[in-house]
Amino acid sequence: MSGQGGLEKVRLTQFSHGGGCGCKIAPGLLSELLAKSGATALFPDLLVGTETSDDAAVYRLNDEQAIVATTDFFMPIVDDAFDFGRIAATNAISDVYAMGGKPILALAIVGMPINKLPVATMQDILAGGAAVCREAGIPIAGGHSIDSPEPIYGLVALGLVHPDKVRRNSAAQAGDVLILGKGLGVGILSAALKKGELSDAGYAEMIATTTQLNRVGADLAELPAVHAITDVTGFGLLGHTLEICRGSRLGATLRAQALPVLPQALPWAQAGYGPGAIERNWASYGHDVDVAADVTEWQQRLTLDPQTSGGLLVACAPEAAEQVLALFRQHGFGHAAVVGSLSEGAPRVALAG
């Protein structure tokens, strides 16, 4: 469902200097900004804070419940207002699923250039977000709005999880395999879209993957052999794998040949398409990555491609891999695949062929 009114007159992406999760602050700079944000050790019920760059904060309410709290918002990655709202909402709710939680409500974050956008376009953005929240079974219970030079939309998403079932990105174990739930290439497709070269089939694939809720995360958290979960967004597969490595104090190997790629993105990836955030990501953490000689340049760039509303990355015991893949498939994630493994060693990633 799209095209809710006023969309032929306005190209949303013309107002944004960067779209989707590709406009996130570079991971190196983000770490520097957070370095003096304050200690959280004084709050024993804060189960997950900022220490390991996890997907959401988790605060224990009692022995049976912890609240998961996250916020995510960005500028348009597409021109269709309804689709933009859907993508932004799906992306924000994903962080709750990545902690093993189930969402309970959301608050809208809205910034709009009110003198430049038609009211109908702004209404469609909000309608897209509301549609995804209905699909997730939660209300948008409030929010905040401002007049801003660029369109911004997203959510504060709140969820619940049992304290014993929180899935941190810092709890992976040596010997775990890494499973990725969605195909890569969203940033590459968005780059082709910005150039006006993306086909209708390519756009449809991009919307389908970015609006698919990662609700499988709550089911994965029920499996004791699933040790860690994160979602792959603006820092690319390499960057979010590194977050698991640093948090868990392990090394990782990713296999380039095993990476699932969105079919419509593959030829664009091989042709060298991609957003500038690919180079930004490499500049931020490339010093912690070892690239094998048989890895092609396009494969390396694919692992750096910022994913907007990307897939869950799961670290689980090898014997649970088939069960995890089966759960992904039951939830409609046809691209889910084993992409690597974790081992004892320095927190680095080896990208093998």
Coordinates of C-alpha atoms in Angstrom, one line a residue:
M1 CA 0.0 0.0 0.0
S2 CA 1.4 3.4 -1.0
G3 CA 0.5 6.6 -2.8
Q4 CA -1.8 8.0 -0.1
G5 CA -1.9 11.5 -1.7
G6 CA 0.3 14.4 -2.7
L7 CA 3.2 12.2 -3.5
E8 CA 3.6 13.0 -7.2
K9 CA 4.3 16.6 -6.4
V10 CA 7.0 16.2 -3.8
R11 CA 10.3 14.2 -3.8
L12 CA 11.0 13.7 -0.2
T13 CA 14.6 12.8 -0.7
Q14 CA 15.3 16.2 -2.2
F15 CA 15.0 17.6 1.4
S16 CA 17.5 15.3 3.0
H17 CA 21.3 15.3 2.9
G18 CA 21.3 11.6 3.8
G19 CA 18.6 9.0 4.0
G20 CA 17.6 6.1 6.3
C21 CA 20.3 4.6 8.5
G22 CA 22.9 5.8 6.1
C23 CA 22.7 9.2 7.9
K24 CA 23.8 7.8 11.2
I25 CA 26.8 9.4 12.8
A26 CA 29.9 7.5 11.9
P27 CA 30.7 4.8 14.6
G28 CA 34.1 6.2 15.4
L29 CA 32.8 9.7 16.1
L30 CA 29.8 8.2 18.0
S31 CA 32.1 6.4 20.3
E32 CA 34.0 9.6 21.0
L33 CA 30.8 11.5 21.7
L34 CA 29.6 8.9 24.2
A35 CA 32.9 8.6 25.9
K36 CA 31.9 11.1 28.6
S37 CA 28.2 10.3 28.8
G38 CA 28.4 9.1 32.4
A39 CA 28.7 5.8 34.2
T40 CA 25.6 3.6 34.6
A41 CA 27.0 1.3 37.2
L42 CA 25.1 3.2 39.9
F43 CA 21.8 1.8 38.6
P44 CA 21.8 -2.0 39.3
D45 CA 18.4 -2.5 37.6
L46 CA 19.7 -1.1 34.3
L47 CA 20.5 -4.4 32.6
V48 CA 21.7 -2.9 29.3
G49 CA 23.0 0.7 28.9
T50 CA 25.4 2.3 26.5
E51 CA 28.5 0.3 27.4
T52 CA 28.5 -2.2 24.5
S53 CA 26.6 -0.1 21.9
D54 CA 23.6 -2.5 22.1
D55 CA 20.3 -2.0 20.3
A56 CA 18.2 -0.7 23.2
A57 CA 18.3 0.1 26.9
V58 CA 16.8 -2.6 29.2
Y59 CA 15.6 -1.8 32.8
R60 CA 14.5 -4.5 35.2
L61 CA 11.0 -3.7 36.7
N62 CA 10.7 -6.9 38.8
D63 CA 11.8 -10.5 38.7
E64 CA 9.5 -11.3 35.7
Q65 CA 9.6 -8.1 33.7
A66 CA 12.1 -5.7 32.2
I67 CA 11.3 -2.7 30.0
V68 CA 13.0 -2.3 26.6
A69 CA 13.4 1.3 25.5
T70 CA 14.8 2.6 22.2
T71 CA 14.5 5.5 19.8
D72 CA 15.3 5.6 16.1
F73 CA 14.5 8.3 13.5
F74 CA 16.0 9.5 10.2
M75 CA 15.4 11.4 7.0
P76 CA 13.7 10.0 3.9
I77 CA 15.3 7.1 2.1
V78 CA 12.4 7.0 -0.5
D79 CA 10.1 9.7 -2.0
D80 CA 6.8 7.9 -1.3
A81 CA 5.6 9.4 2.0
F82 CA 3.6 6.4 3.2
D83 CA 6.5 4.0 2.5
F84 CA 8.9 6.4 4.3
G85 CA 6.7 6.2 7.4
R86 CA 6.5 2.4 7.2
I87 CA 10.3 2.0 6.8
A88 CA 11.1 4.3 9.7
A89 CA 8.6 2.6 12.1
T90 CA 9.7 -0.9 11.2
N91 CA 13.4 0.1 11.7
A92 CA 12.6 1.6 15.2
I93 CA 10.6 -1.4 16.5
S94 CA 13.4 -3.7 15.3
D95 CA 15.5 -2.7 18.3
V96 CA 13.0 -4.1 20.7
Y97 CA 12.9 -7.4 18.8
A98 CA 16.8 -7.4 18.8
M99 CA 16.8 -7.5 22.6
G100 CA 14.4 -10.5 22.6
G101 CA 11.5 -8.3 23.6
K102 CA 7.9 -7.8 22.5
P103 CA 6.8 -4.2 21.7
I104 CA 4.0 -2.7 23.8
L105 CA 3.7 0.9 22.5
A106 CA 5.4 3.7 20.6
L107 CA 5.7 7.5 20.6
A108 CA 6.2 9.3 17.3
I109 CA 9.2 11.6 16.6
V110 CA 8.2 14.1 13.9
G111 CA 10.2 16.9 12.3
M112 CA 8.8 18.5 9.1
P113 CA 9.6 21.5 7.0
I114 CA 6.0 22.7 7.3
N115 CA 6.3 25.5 4.8
K116 CA 7.7 23.2 2.1
L117 CA 5.7 19.9 2.4
P118 CA 1.9 19.6 1.7
V119 CA -0.2 18.6 4.7
A120 CA -1.3 15.5 2.8
T121 CA 2.3 14.3 2.4
M122 CA 3.0 14.8 6.1
Q123 CA -0.2 12.9 6.9
D124 CA 0.9 10.1 4.7
I125 CA 4.2 9.7 6.6
L126 CA 2.4 9.5 9.9
A127 CA -0.2 7.0 8.4
G128 CA 2.7 4.8 7.2
G129 CA 4.2 4.6 10.7
A130 CA 0.8 3.9 12.2
A131 CA 0.1 1.1 9.8
V132 CA 3.3 -0.7 10.8
C133 CA 2.5 -0.2 14.5
R134 CA -0.9 -1.8 13.9
E135 CA 0.8 -4.7 12.2
A136 CA 3.1 -5.0 15.3
G137 CA 0.0 -4.9 17.5
I138 CA 0.9 -1.6 19.3
P139 CA -0.5 1.9 19.5
I140 CA 1.2 5.1 18.8
A141 CA 0.4 6.7 22.2
G142 CA 1.9 10.1 21.7
G143 CA 5.0 11.8 20.6
H144 CA 6.6 15.1 19.8
S145 CA 6.8 17.3 16.7
I146 CA 8.9 20.2 15.5
D147 CA 9.3 22.4 12.4
S148 CA 12.6 21.3 10.9
P149 CA 14.5 22.0 7.7
E150 CA 14.5 18.3 6.7
P151 CA 11.8 15.8 7.1
I152 CA 12.5 13.5 10.1
Y153 CA 10.3 10.6 11.3
G154 CA 10.8 7.8 13.7
L155 CA 9.6 6.3 16.9
V156 CA 10.4 5.8 20.6
A157 CA 9.6 2.1 20.9
L158 CA 8.9 0.4 24.3
G159 CA 8.7 -3.3 24.9
L160 CA 8.8 -6.0 27.6
V161 CA 11.1 -8.9 28.1
H162 CA 11.8 -11.4 30.9
P163 CA 15.1 -10.3 32.5
D164 CA 16.5 -13.8 31.9
K165 CA 15.7 -13.7 28.2
V166 CA 17.4 -10.4 27.3
R167 CA 19.7 -11.0 24.4
R168 CA 22.6 -8.7 24.6
N169 CA 25.2 -8.2 21.8
S170 CA 27.9 -8.9 24.5
A171 CA 26.8 -12.5 25.4
A172 CA 28.1 -14.4 22.4
Q173 CA 30.3 -17.4 23.0
A174 CA 33.4 -18.8 21.2
G175 CA 32.3 -21.4 18.7
D176 CA 29.0 -19.7 18.0
V177 CA 27.8 -19.4 14.4
L178 CA 26.5 -16.2 13.0
I179 CA 23.2 -16.2 11.2
L180 CA 21.8 -13.2 9.3
G181 CA 18.1 -12.9 8.8
K182 CA 17.7 -10.6 5.8
G183 CA 19.5 -10.1 2.5
L184 CA 22.1 -7.3 2.2
G185 CA 21.9 -4.4 -0.3
V186 CA 19.4 -1.9 1.0
G187 CA 21.9 1.0 0.8
I188 CA 22.9 0.0 -2.7
L189 CA 19.3 -0.1 -3.9
S190 CA 18.8 3.4 -2.3
A191 CA 21.8 4.7 -4.2
A192 CA 20.4 3.4 -7.4
L193 CA 17.0 5.0 -6.5
K194 CA 18.6 8.4 -5.8
K195 CA 20.2 8.3 -9.3
G196 CA 16.7 7.5 -10.8
E197 CA 17.9 4.2 -12.1
L198 CA 16.1 1.7 -9.9
S199 CA 13.5 -0.5 -11.6
D200 CA 10.0 -1.0 -10.2
A201 CA 11.1 -4.5 -9.2
G202 CA 14.1 -3.1 -7.4
Y203 CA 11.9 -0.6 -5.5
A204 CA 9.4 -3.3 -4.6
E205 CA 12.2 -5.5 -3.2
M206 CA 13.6 -2.6 -1.2
I207 CA 10.2 -1.8 0.4
A208 CA 9.5 -5.5 1.1
T209 CA 12.7 -6.0 3.1
T210 CA 12.7 -2.7 4.9
T211 CA 9.0 -3.1 6.1
Q212 CA 9.4 -6.7 7.2
L213 CA 9.1 -6.7 11.0
N214 CA 11.9 -8.6 12.8
R215 CA 9.3 -10.1 15.2
V216 CA 11.2 -13.4 15.1
G217 CA 13.5 -11.9 17.7
A218 CA 11.1 -12.7 20.5
D219 CA 10.9 -16.3 19.5
L220 CA 14.7 -16.6 19.2
A221 CA 15.1 -15.3 22.7
E222 CA 13.2 -18.4 23.9
L223 CA 16.1 -20.6 22.8
P224 CA 18.8 -21.0 25.4
A225 CA 21.3 -21.8 22.6
V226 CA 20.8 -18.3 21.1
H227 CA 23.4 -16.3 23.0
A228 CA 23.3 -12.9 21.3
I229 CA 21.2 -10.9 18.9
T230 CA 21.6 -7.5 17.2
D231 CA 20.2 -5.9 14.1
V232 CA 22.2 -4.8 11.1
T233 CA 21.6 -1.2 10.3
G234 CA 23.7 1.9 9.5
F235 CA 27.1 0.5 10.3
G236 CA 26.8 -2.4 7.9
L237 CA 27.2 -6.1 8.6
L238 CA 30.9 -5.6 9.4
G239 CA 30.3 -2.8 11.9
H240 CA 27.6 -4.6 13.8
T241 CA 29.6 -7.9 13.8
L242 CA 32.4 -5.8 15.4
E243 CA 30.0 -4.6 18.1
I244 CA 29.4 -8.3 19.0
C245 CA 33.1 -9.0 18.9
R246 CA 34.0 -6.0 21.2
G247 CA 31.1 -6.6 23.6
S248 CA 31.8 -10.4 23.8
R249 CA 35.6 -10.1 23.6
L250 CA 35.8 -12.5 20.6
G251 CA 37.0 -12.6 17.1
A252 CA 34.8 -13.3 14.1
T253 CA 35.0 -14.7 10.6
L254 CA 32.5 -13.7 7.9
R255 CA 32.4 -15.7 4.7
A256 CA 31.8 -13.5 1.7
Q257 CA 30.5 -16.3 -0.5
A258 CA 27.8 -17.1 2.2
L259 CA 26.4 -13.6 2.4
P260 CA 22.7 -13.3 1.4
V261 CA 22.2 -10.6 -1.2
L262 CA 18.9 -9.1 -2.3
P263 CA 18.5 -10.3 -5.9
Q264 CA 17.7 -6.8 -7.3
A265 CA 20.8 -5.4 -5.5
L266 CA 23.3 -7.9 -6.7
P267 CA 24.0 -6.3 -10.2
W268 CA 24.2 -2.9 -8.7
A269 CA 26.6 -4.1 -6.0
Q270 CA 28.8 -5.7 -8.7
A271 CA 28.7 -2.5 -10.7
G272 CA 30.1 -0.6 -7.7
Y273 CA 27.0 1.3 -6.6
G274 CA 26.5 2.3 -3.0
P275 CA 26.1 5.3 -0.7
G276 CA 29.0 7.4 0.6
A277 CA 28.4 5.8 4.1
I278 CA 30.3 2.7 2.8
E279 CA 33.5 4.7 2.8
R280 CA 32.6 6.4 6.1
N281 CA 32.1 3.0 7.7
W282 CA 35.4 1.6 6.4
A283 CA 37.2 4.8 7.7
S284 CA 35.7 4.3 11.1
Y285 CA 36.5 0.6 11.7
G286 CA 38.5 -0.8 8.8
H287 CA 41.5 -1.0 11.1
D288 CA 39.8 -3.9 12.9
V289 CA 39.1 -5.9 9.8
D290 CA 41.3 -8.3 7.9
V291 CA 40.2 -8.9 4.3
A292 CA 41.4 -12.0 2.4
A293 CA 42.9 -11.7 -1.0
D294 CA 40.1 -13.6 -2.7
V295 CA 37.4 -11.3 -1.5
T296 CA 36.3 -9.0 -4.3
E297 CA 35.9 -5.3 -3.9
W298 CA 32.1 -5.5 -4.3
Q299 CA 31.8 -8.2 -1.7
Q300 CA 33.8 -6.0 0.8
R301 CA 31.6 -3.0 0.0
L302 CA 28.5 -5.1 0.5
T303 CA 29.5 -5.9 4.1
L304 CA 29.9 -2.1 4.7
D305 CA 26.6 -1.2 3.1
P306 CA 24.3 0.6 5.6
Q307 CA 21.1 -1.3 6.0
T308 CA 18.0 0.5 6.8
S309 CA 15.7 -1.8 8.8
G310 CA 18.1 -4.6 8.2
G311 CA 18.0 -8.2 9.4
L312 CA 18.8 -9.7 12.8
L313 CA 22.3 -11.0 13.3
V314 CA 22.2 -14.0 15.7
A315 CA 25.0 -15.7 17.5
C316 CA 24.0 -19.3 18.5
A317 CA 25.6 -22.6 19.3
P318 CA 26.3 -24.6 16.1
E319 CA 23.9 -27.4 17.0
A320 CA 21.0 -24.8 17.1
A321 CA 21.7 -23.4 13.7
E322 CA 19.1 -25.4 11.9
Q323 CA 16.5 -24.6 14.5
V324 CA 17.3 -20.8 14.2
L325 CA 17.1 -21.0 10.4
A326 CA 13.8 -22.8 10.6
L327 CA 12.4 -20.1 12.9
F328 CA 13.5 -17.4 10.5
R329 CA 11.8 -19.2 7.6
Q330 CA 8.6 -19.7 9.6
H331 CA 8.4 -15.9 9.9
G332 CA 9.0 -15.4 6.2
F333 CA 12.7 -14.6 6.1
G334 CA 13.7 -16.5 3.0
H335 CA 17.2 -15.0 2.8
A336 CA 18.3 -16.2 6.3
A337 CA 21.7 -17.8 6.2
V338 CA 24.8 -18.8 8.2
V339 CA 27.3 -16.1 7.4
G340 CA 30.2 -16.8 9.8
S341 CA 31.4 -17.8 13.2
L342 CA 33.0 -16.5 16.4
S343 CA 36.2 -17.7 18.1
E344 CA 38.6 -16.8 20.9
G345 CA 40.8 -13.9 20.0
A346 CA 41.1 -10.2 19.7
P347 CA 37.9 -8.3 18.8
R348 CA 38.5 -8.3 15.0
V349 CA 36.7 -9.5 12.0
A350 CA 38.3 -11.6 9.3
L351 CA 36.4 -11.3 6.0
A352 CA 37.2 -14.5 4.1
G353 CA 36.3 -15.6 0.6

